[in-house]
mmCIF file of C-alpha atoms in Angstrom:
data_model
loop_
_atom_site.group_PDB
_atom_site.id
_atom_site.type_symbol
_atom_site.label_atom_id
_atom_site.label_comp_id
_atom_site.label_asym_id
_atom_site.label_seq_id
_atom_site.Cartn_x
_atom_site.Cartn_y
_atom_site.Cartn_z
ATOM 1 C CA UNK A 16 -0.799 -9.022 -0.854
ATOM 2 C CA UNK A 17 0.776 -5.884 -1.720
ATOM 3 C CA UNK A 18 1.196 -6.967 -5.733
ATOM 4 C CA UNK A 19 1.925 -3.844 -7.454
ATOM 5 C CA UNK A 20 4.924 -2.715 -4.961
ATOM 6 C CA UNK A 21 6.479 -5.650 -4.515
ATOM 7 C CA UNK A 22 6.202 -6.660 -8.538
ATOM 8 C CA UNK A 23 7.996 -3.245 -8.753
ATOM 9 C CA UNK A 24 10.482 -3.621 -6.465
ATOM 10 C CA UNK A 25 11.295 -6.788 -8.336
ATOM 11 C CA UNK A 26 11.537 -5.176 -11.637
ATOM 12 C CA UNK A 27 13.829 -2.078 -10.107
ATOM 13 C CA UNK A 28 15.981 -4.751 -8.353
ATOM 14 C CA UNK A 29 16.938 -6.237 -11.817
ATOM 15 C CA UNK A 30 18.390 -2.631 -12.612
ATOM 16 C CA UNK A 31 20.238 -1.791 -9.731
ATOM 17 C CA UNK A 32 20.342 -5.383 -7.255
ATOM 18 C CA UNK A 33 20.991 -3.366 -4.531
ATOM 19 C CA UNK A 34 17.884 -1.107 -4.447
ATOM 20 C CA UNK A 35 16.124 -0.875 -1.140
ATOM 21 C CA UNK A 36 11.844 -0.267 -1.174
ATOM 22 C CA UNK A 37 9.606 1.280 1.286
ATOM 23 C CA UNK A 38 6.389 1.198 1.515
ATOM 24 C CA UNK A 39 3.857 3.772 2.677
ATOM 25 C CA UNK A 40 0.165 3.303 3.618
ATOM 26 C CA UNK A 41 -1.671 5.062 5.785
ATOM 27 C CA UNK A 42 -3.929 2.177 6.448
ATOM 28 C CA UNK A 43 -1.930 0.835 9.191
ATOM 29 C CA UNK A 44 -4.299 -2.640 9.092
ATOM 30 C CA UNK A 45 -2.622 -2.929 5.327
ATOM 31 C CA UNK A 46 0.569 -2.302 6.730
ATOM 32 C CA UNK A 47 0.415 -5.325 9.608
ATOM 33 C CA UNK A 48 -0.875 -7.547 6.656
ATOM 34 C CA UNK A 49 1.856 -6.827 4.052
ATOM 35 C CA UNK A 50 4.785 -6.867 6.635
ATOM 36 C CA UNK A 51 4.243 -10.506 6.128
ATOM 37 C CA UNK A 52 6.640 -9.485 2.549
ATOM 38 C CA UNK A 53 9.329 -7.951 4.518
ATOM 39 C CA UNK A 54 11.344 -9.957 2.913
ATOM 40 C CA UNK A 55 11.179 -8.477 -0.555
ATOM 41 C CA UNK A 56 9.920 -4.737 0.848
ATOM 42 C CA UNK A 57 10.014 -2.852 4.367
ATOM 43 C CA UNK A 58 6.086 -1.492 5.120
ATOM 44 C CA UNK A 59 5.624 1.513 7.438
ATOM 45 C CA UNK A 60 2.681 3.638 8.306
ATOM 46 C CA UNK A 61 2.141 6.587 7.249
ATOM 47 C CA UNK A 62 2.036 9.113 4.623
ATOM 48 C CA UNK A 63 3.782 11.643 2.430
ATOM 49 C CA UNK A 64 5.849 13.176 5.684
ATOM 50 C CA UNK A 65 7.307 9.325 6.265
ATOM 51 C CA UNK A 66 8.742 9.602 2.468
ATOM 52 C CA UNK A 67 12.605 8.817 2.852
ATOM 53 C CA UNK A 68 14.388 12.046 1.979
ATOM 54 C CA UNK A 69 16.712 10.355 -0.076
ATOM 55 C CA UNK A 70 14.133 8.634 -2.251
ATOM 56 C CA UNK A 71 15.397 8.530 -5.668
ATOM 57 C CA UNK A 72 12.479 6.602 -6.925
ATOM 58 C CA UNK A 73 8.939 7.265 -5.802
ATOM 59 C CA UNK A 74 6.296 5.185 -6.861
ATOM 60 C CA UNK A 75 2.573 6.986 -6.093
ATOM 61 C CA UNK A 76 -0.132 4.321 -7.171
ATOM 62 C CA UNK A 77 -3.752 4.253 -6.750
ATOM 63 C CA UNK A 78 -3.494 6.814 -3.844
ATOM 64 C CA UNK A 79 -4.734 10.095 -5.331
ATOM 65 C CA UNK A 80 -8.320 8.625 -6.029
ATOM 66 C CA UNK A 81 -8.842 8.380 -2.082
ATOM 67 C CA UNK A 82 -10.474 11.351 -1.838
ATOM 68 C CA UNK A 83 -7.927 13.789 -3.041
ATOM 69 C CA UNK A 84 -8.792 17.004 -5.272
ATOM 70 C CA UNK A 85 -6.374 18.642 -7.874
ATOM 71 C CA UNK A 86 -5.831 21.272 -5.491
ATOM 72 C CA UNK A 87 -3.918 18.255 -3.080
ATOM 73 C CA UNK A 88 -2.160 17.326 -5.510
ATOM 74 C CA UNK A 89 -0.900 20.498 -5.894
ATOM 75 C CA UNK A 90 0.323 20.617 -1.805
ATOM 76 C CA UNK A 91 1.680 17.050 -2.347
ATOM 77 C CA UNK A 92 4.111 18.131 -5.089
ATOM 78 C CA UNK A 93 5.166 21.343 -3.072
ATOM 79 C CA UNK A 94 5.913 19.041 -0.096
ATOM 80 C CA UNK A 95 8.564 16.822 -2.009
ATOM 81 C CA UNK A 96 9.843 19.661 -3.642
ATOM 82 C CA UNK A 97 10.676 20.584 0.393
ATOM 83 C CA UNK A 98 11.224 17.219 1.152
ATOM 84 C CA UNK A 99 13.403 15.356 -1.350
ATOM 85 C CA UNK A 100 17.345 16.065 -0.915
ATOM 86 C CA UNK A 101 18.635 14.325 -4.487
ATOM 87 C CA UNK A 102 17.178 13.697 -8.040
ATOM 88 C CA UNK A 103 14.048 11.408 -8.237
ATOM 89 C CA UNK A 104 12.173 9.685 -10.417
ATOM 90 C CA UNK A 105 8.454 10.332 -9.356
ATOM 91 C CA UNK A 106 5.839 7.703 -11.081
ATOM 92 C CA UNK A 107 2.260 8.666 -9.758
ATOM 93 C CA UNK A 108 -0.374 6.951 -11.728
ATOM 94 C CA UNK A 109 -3.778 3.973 -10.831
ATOM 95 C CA UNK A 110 -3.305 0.453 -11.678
ATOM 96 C CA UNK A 111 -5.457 -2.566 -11.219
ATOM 97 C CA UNK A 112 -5.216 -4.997 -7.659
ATOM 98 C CA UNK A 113 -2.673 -7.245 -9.803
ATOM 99 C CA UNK A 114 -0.783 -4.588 -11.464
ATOM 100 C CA UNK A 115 -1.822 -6.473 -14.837
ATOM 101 C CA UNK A 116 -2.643 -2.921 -16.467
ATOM 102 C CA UNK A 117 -1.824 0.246 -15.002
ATOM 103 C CA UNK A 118 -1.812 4.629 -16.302
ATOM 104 C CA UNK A 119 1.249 6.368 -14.888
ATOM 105 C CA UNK A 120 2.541 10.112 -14.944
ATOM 106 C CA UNK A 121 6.567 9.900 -15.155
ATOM 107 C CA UNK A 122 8.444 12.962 -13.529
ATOM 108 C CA UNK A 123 11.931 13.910 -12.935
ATOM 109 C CA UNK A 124 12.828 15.806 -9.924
ATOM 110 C CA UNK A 125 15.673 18.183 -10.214
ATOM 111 C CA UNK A 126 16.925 18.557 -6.276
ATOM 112 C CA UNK A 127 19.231 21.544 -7.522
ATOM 113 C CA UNK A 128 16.642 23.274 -9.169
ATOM 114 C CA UNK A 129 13.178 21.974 -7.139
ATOM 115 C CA UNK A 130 11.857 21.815 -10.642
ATOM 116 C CA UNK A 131 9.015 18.802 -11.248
ATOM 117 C CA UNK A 132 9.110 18.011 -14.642
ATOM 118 C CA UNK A 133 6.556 16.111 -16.499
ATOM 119 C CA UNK A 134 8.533 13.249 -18.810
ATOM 120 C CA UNK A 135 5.605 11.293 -20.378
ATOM 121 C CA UNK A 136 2.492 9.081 -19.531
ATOM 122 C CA UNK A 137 2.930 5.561 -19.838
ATOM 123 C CA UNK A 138 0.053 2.925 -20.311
ATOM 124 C CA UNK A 139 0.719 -0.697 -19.510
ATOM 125 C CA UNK A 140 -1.275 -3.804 -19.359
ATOM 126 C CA UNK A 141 -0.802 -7.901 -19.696
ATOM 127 C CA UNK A 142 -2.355 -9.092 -22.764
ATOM 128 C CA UNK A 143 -2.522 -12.746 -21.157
ATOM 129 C CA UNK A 144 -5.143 -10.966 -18.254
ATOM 130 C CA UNK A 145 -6.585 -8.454 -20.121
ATOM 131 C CA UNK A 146 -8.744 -10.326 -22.696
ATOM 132 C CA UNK A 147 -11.055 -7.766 -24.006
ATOM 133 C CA UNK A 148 -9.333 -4.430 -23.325
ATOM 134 C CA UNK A 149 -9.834 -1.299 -25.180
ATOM 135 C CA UNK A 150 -8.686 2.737 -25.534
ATOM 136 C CA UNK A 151 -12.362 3.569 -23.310
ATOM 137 C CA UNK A 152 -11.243 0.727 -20.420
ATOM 138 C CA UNK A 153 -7.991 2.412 -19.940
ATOM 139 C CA UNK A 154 -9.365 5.841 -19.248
ATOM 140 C CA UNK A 155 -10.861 4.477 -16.123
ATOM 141 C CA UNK A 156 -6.909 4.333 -15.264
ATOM 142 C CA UNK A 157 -6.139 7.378 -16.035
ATOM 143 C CA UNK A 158 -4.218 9.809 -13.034
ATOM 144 C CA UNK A 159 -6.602 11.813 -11.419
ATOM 145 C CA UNK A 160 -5.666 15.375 -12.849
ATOM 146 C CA UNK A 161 -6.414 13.850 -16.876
ATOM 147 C CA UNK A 162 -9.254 11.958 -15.059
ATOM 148 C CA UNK A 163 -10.965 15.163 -14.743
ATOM 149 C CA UNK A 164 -10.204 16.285 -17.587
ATOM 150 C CA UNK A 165 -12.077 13.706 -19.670
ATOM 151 C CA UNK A 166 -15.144 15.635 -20.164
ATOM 152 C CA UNK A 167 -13.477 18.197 -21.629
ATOM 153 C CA UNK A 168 -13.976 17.482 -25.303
ATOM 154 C CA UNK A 169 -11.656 20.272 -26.231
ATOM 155 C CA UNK A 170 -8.861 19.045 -23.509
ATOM 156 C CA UNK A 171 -5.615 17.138 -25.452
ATOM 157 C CA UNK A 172 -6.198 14.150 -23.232
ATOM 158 C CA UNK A 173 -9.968 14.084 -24.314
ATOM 159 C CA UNK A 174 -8.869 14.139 -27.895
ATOM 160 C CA UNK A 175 -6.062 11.781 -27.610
ATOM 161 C CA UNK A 176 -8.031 9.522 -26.256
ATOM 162 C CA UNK A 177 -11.342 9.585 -28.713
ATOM 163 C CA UNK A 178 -8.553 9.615 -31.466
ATOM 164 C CA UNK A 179 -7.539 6.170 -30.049
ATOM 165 C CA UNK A 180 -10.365 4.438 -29.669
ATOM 166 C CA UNK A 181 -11.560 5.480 -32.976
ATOM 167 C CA UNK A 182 -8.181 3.905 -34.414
ATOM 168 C CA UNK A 183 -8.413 0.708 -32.198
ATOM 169 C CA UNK A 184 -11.771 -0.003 -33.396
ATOM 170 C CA UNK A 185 -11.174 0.240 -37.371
ATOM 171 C CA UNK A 186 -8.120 -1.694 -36.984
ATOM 172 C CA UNK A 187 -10.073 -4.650 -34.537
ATOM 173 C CA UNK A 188 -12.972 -5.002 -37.037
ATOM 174 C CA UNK A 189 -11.366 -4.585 -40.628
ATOM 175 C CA UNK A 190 -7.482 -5.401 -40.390
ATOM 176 C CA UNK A 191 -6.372 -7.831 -37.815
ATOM 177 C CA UNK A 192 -9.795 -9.383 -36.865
ATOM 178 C CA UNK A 193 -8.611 -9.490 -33.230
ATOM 179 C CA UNK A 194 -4.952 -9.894 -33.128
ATOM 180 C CA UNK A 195 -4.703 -7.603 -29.974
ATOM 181 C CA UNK A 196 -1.068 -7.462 -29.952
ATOM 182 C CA UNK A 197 -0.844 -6.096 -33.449
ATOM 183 C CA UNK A 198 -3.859 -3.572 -33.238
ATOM 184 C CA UNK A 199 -2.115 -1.781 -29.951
ATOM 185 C CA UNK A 200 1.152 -1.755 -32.192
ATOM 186 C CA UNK A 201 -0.195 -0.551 -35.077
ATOM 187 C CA UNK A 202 -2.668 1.900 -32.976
ATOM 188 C CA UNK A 203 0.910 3.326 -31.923
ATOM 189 C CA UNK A 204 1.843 3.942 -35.190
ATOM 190 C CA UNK A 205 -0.687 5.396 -36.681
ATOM 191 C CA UNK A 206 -1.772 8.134 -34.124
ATOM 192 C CA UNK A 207 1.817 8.977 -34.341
ATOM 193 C CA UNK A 208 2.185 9.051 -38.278
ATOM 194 C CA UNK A 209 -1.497 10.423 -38.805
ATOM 195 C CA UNK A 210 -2.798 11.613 -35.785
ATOM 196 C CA UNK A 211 0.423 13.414 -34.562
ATOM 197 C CA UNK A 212 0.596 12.347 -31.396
ATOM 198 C CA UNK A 213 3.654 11.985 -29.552
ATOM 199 C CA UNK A 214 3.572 8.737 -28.974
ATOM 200 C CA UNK A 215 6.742 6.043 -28.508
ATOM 201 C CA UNK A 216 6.557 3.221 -30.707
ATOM 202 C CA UNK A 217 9.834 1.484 -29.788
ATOM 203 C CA UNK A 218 9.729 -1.752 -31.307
ATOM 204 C CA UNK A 219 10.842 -3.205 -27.619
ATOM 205 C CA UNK A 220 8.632 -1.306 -25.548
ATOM 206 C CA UNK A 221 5.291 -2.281 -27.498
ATOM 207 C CA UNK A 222 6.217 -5.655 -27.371
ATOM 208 C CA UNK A 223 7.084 -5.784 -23.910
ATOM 209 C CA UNK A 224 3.674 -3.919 -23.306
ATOM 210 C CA UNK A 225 3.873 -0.313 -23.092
#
């Protein structure tokens, strides 16, 4: 089953009922299965030259790490830019076969302008399936580009991430003694107060799961 697109396309649909999905795979075997969902998504094969042109939200999971280099990533975001003819959302990112935890880039397209614009980097997971999850699990999600970048020590991501897991594992062994919920929120809070990180900690949001 196609989880992750149709559990977005549910979650988009309680936005905007009306919202249509597509979805892409060049796999066309993956297609014939999934086309089973029509219902709740129409499947077509095929790749980025098959993207509606008047997508205003693309989703791009788990596709990069098929054999794709930065340097394709780079032709992929020229090609929208050609490609899309109205403002998008873009949401490129890796996620799990259940979409139970998942690493995405968030980027606003500007049609007017052609500008790509990077608006944050979410990480989400489902503390009911992920039972012993921590900071150096995640980075196993992360997009491909910040993938790389992990073994840079002197990289932000690198740092942001060894800041984290430092943080998580004080707070698991002498504050909440395993409360997961309230070590992620309180991980939040401090590499934001002490670490500096930009980092949301919306009271909603964190307990939602983000």
């Amino acid at each position: 089953m196609p989880y992750t697109t149709c559990q977005a396309h549910e979650r988009f649909r309680k936005l905007n009922p009306t919202i249509q999905s597509v979805g892409l795979d060049t796999d066309n075997g993956r297609v014939i299965k999934a086309k089973q969902y029509a219902n709740i998504c129409t499947f077509i094969h095929g790749g980025f030259a098959k993207i509606p042109k008047d997508t205003t939200i693309l989703r791009m999971f788990n596709i990069f790490r098929q054999g794709y280099s930065e340097n394709d990533l780079e032709k992929v975001y020229d090609g929208l830019r050609r490609r899309l003819t109205r403002d998008c959302l873009i949401l490129e990112g890796t996620s799990n076969p259940t979409g139970s935890l998942f690493i995405t880039h968030v980027y606003i397209f500007r049609h007017e302008s052609k500008e790509i614009v990077h608006d944050g980097l979410v990480f989400s997971t489902n503390f009911h399936h992920e039972l012993n999850l921590n900071p150096l699990k995640l980075q196993a999600f992360l997009p491909l580009d910040l993938l790389h970048k992990m073994h840079d020590k002197e990289h932000p991501m690198a740092q942001f991430m060894h800041d984290w897991n430092l943080v998580h594992t004080i707070l698991n062994k002498q504050i909440y003694n395993g409360n997961r919920k309230q070590i992620w929120r309180q991980c939040g809070r401090y590499l934001r107060k002490v670490n500096g990180w930009n980092v949301f900690t919306y009271p909603r949001m964190m307990i939602i799961r983000y």
